[in-house]
Short mmCIF file of C-alpha atoms in Angstrom, two decimals:
data_model
loop_
_atom_site.label_atom_id
_atom_site.label_comp_id
_atom_site.label_asym_id
_atom_site.label_seq_id
_atom_site.Cartn_x
_atom_site.Cartn_y
_atom_site.Cartn_z
CA UNK A 1 330.92 -58.29 -10.37
CA UNK A 2 331.08 -61.88 -11.48
CA UNK A 3 331.51 -63.12 -7.90
CA UNK A 4 328.00 -61.98 -6.92
CA UNK A 5 326.39 -63.59 -9.97
CA UNK A 6 325.49 -60.42 -11.85
CA UNK A 7 326.13 -60.06 -15.57
CA UNK A 8 329.09 -57.80 -16.39
CA UNK A 9 327.72 -57.14 -19.87
CA UNK A 10 326.22 -59.14 -22.72
CA UNK A 11 327.93 -59.61 -26.06
CA UNK A 12 325.42 -59.75 -28.89
CA UNK A 13 327.05 -62.19 -31.32
CA UNK A 14 324.18 -61.76 -33.76
CA UNK A 15 324.03 -65.49 -34.60
CA UNK A 16 323.90 -68.81 -32.71
CA UNK A 17 326.99 -69.38 -30.55
CA UNK A 18 328.57 -72.86 -30.80
CA UNK A 19 331.86 -72.33 -28.97
CA UNK A 20 333.82 -69.74 -27.03
CA UNK A 21 337.49 -69.20 -26.15
CA UNK A 22 339.19 -66.27 -24.50
CA UNK A 23 342.63 -64.97 -23.61
CA UNK A 24 343.54 -61.58 -22.26
CA UNK A 25 341.15 -58.99 -23.71
CA UNK A 26 339.97 -61.19 -26.62
CA UNK A 27 336.85 -63.37 -26.74
CA UNK A 28 336.45 -65.62 -29.78
CA UNK A 29 332.89 -66.75 -30.55
CA UNK A 30 332.35 -69.64 -32.96
CA UNK A 31 329.33 -69.71 -35.28
CA UNK A 32 328.27 -71.95 -38.14
CA UNK A 33 330.81 -70.67 -40.68
CA UNK A 34 333.02 -68.15 -38.90
CA UNK A 35 334.59 -66.92 -35.68
CA UNK A 36 333.85 -63.39 -34.45
CA UNK A 37 336.37 -61.64 -32.18
CA UNK A 38 335.21 -59.30 -29.41
CA UNK A 39 336.94 -57.13 -26.79
CA UNK A 40 336.41 -58.55 -23.32
CA UNK A 41 336.84 -55.06 -21.89
CA UNK A 42 334.10 -53.39 -23.92
CA UNK A 43 332.18 -56.13 -25.68
CA UNK A 44 332.88 -54.42 -29.02
CA UNK A 45 333.36 -56.53 -32.14
CA UNK A 46 337.01 -56.36 -33.23
CA UNK A 47 337.19 -58.74 -36.19
CA UNK A 48 336.06 -61.89 -37.93
CA UNK A 49 337.77 -65.03 -39.17
CA UNK A 50 336.03 -66.90 -41.96
CA UNK A 51 336.68 -69.58 -44.56
CA UNK A 52 334.86 -71.98 -46.89
CA UNK A 53 331.07 -71.94 -46.74
CA UNK A 54 329.56 -75.00 -45.16
CA UNK A 55 332.22 -75.67 -42.52
CA UNK A 56 330.80 -75.61 -39.00
CA UNK A 57 332.81 -74.34 -36.04
CA UNK A 58 332.63 -76.94 -33.27
CA UNK A 59 335.40 -76.03 -30.83
CA UNK A 60 337.84 -73.22 -30.06
CA UNK A 61 340.95 -72.91 -27.90
CA UNK A 62 343.20 -69.87 -27.45
CA UNK A 63 346.72 -69.54 -26.05
CA UNK A 64 349.71 -67.27 -26.63
CA UNK A 65 347.91 -65.24 -29.27
CA UNK A 66 346.95 -68.30 -31.31
CA UNK A 67 343.42 -69.61 -31.91
CA UNK A 68 342.85 -73.30 -32.64
CA UNK A 69 339.52 -73.96 -34.34
CA UNK A 70 337.72 -77.21 -35.12
CA UNK A 71 335.77 -76.96 -38.37
CA UNK A 72 333.93 -79.63 -40.27
CA UNK A 73 331.36 -80.41 -42.89
CA UNK A 74 330.38 -83.68 -44.55
CA UNK A 75 333.66 -84.25 -46.40
CA UNK A 76 336.07 -81.84 -44.66
CA UNK A 77 337.29 -82.24 -41.09
CA UNK A 78 339.94 -79.66 -40.33
CA UNK A 79 341.76 -77.97 -37.53
CA UNK A 80 342.54 -74.35 -38.32
CA UNK A 81 345.21 -72.31 -36.54
CA UNK A 82 345.02 -68.50 -36.62
CA UNK A 83 347.20 -65.69 -35.32
CA UNK A 84 344.69 -63.60 -33.34
CA UNK A 85 346.44 -60.22 -33.69
CA UNK A 86 346.92 -60.33 -37.46
CA UNK A 87 343.78 -62.45 -38.10
CA UNK A 88 345.99 -64.50 -40.44
CA UNK A 89 345.55 -68.20 -41.05
CA UNK A 90 348.72 -69.95 -39.86
CA UNK A 91 347.82 -73.53 -40.82
CA UNK A 92 345.02 -75.81 -41.99
CA UNK A 93 345.52 -79.25 -40.47
CA UNK A 94 343.96 -82.39 -41.93
CA UNK A 95 344.01 -85.86 -40.44
CA UNK A 96 340.60 -86.74 -39.00
CA UNK A 97 338.12 -88.84 -40.97
CA UNK A 98 334.98 -87.67 -39.12
CA UNK A 99 333.71 -84.54 -37.36
CA UNK A 100 336.14 -82.78 -35.04
CA UNK A 101 334.30 -82.26 -31.77
CA UNK A 102 336.78 -80.36 -29.57
CA UNK A 103 340.23 -78.78 -29.55
CA UNK A 104 342.69 -77.76 -26.84
CA UNK A 105 345.95 -75.80 -26.71
CA UNK A 106 348.76 -76.36 -24.25
CA UNK A 107 352.16 -74.71 -24.01
CA UNK A 108 353.80 -77.31 -26.24
CA UNK A 109 350.96 -79.01 -28.11
CA UNK A 110 347.59 -78.55 -29.75
CA UNK A 111 345.06 -81.39 -29.64
CA UNK A 112 341.93 -82.26 -31.60
CA UNK A 113 339.26 -84.80 -30.60
CA UNK A 114 337.07 -86.44 -33.21
CA UNK A 115 334.07 -88.65 -33.82
CA UNK A 116 336.53 -90.90 -35.69
CA UNK A 117 337.69 -92.20 -32.28
CA UNK A 118 341.05 -90.43 -32.26
CA UNK A 119 342.87 -87.48 -30.78
CA UNK A 120 345.63 -85.95 -32.87
CA UNK A 121 348.42 -84.00 -31.18
CA UNK A 122 349.71 -81.13 -33.29
CA UNK A 123 353.02 -79.27 -33.10
CA UNK A 124 352.70 -75.82 -31.47
CA UNK A 125 353.33 -74.03 -34.77
CA UNK A 126 350.51 -76.06 -36.33
CA UNK A 127 352.58 -77.60 -39.09
CA UNK A 128 352.59 -81.31 -38.28
CA UNK A 129 350.98 -84.09 -36.30
CA UNK A 130 353.32 -84.89 -33.41
CA UNK A 131 353.10 -88.61 -32.85
CA UNK A 132 350.25 -90.08 -34.78
CA UNK A 133 346.87 -90.56 -33.17
CA UNK A 134 345.71 -91.47 -29.68
CA UNK A 135 343.20 -94.23 -30.42
CA UNK A 136 339.93 -94.66 -28.52
CA UNK A 137 337.18 -97.30 -28.79
CA UNK A 138 334.48 -94.74 -29.64
CA UNK A 139 333.87 -91.05 -30.45
CA UNK A 140 336.06 -88.62 -28.50
CA UNK A 141 333.95 -85.63 -27.46
CA UNK A 142 336.38 -83.59 -25.39
CA UNK A 143 340.09 -83.00 -24.90
CA UNK A 144 342.15 -80.94 -22.42
CA UNK A 145 345.89 -80.27 -22.23
CA UNK A 146 347.42 -79.51 -18.81
CA UNK A 147 351.19 -79.45 -18.52
CA UNK A 148 352.50 -82.74 -19.91
CA UNK A 149 349.15 -84.55 -19.67
CA UNK A 150 346.32 -84.83 -22.19
CA UNK A 151 342.89 -85.78 -20.83
CA UNK A 152 340.25 -87.16 -23.18
CA UNK A 153 336.56 -87.93 -22.75
CA UNK A 154 335.02 -90.68 -24.86
CA UNK A 155 331.52 -91.95 -25.71
CA UNK A 156 332.30 -95.12 -23.72
CA UNK A 157 331.99 -93.07 -20.52
CA UNK A 158 335.69 -93.07 -19.68
CA UNK A 159 338.20 -90.29 -19.16
CA UNK A 160 341.70 -91.24 -20.25
CA UNK A 161 344.96 -89.54 -19.28
CA UNK A 162 347.87 -89.61 -21.71
CA UNK A 163 351.52 -88.61 -21.14
CA UNK A 164 353.00 -86.06 -23.52
CA UNK A 165 356.42 -87.40 -22.53
CA UNK A 166 355.85 -91.05 -23.52
CA UNK A 167 352.63 -90.63 -25.59
CA UNK A 168 351.28 -93.62 -23.65
CA UNK A 169 348.02 -93.89 -21.78
CA UNK A 170 348.64 -93.24 -18.08
CA UNK A 171 345.24 -93.99 -16.60
CA UNK A 172 341.67 -94.84 -17.62
#
């Protein structure tokens, strides 16, 4: 069991693993140019999501059967939203000017953190940015959505909390 520190089983992804997300029986494993889906129950490979060569997968988040994926290369910095069951691309979201370093999914919002010093909040269906960008003084390496709060971690060593109600910074 996991509680005693033993390994339940090992998933052989077959390539370097850059990010992981899971929900229910699905584990999504991000690689350089794709995301491989595995069954958490058996470890068996169940599918693959891929797109343009050269885009690196940097972050994954999964909720309600949707997978949010940060992908980037020199001139493309995109957030991709997939329906996990159908493996279909739901949206490709542009808006960052530098590498996307992390993504998060909440009940009512998706979020992407970038080396461009911003966090963009996306509508749950992945079609639009919700309220512009949450500006930071430096690269934003991590983002988390919990209820009506977005937490961000920045290169300046500070964690900031933002309200999804007012879209204002609550605390630094």
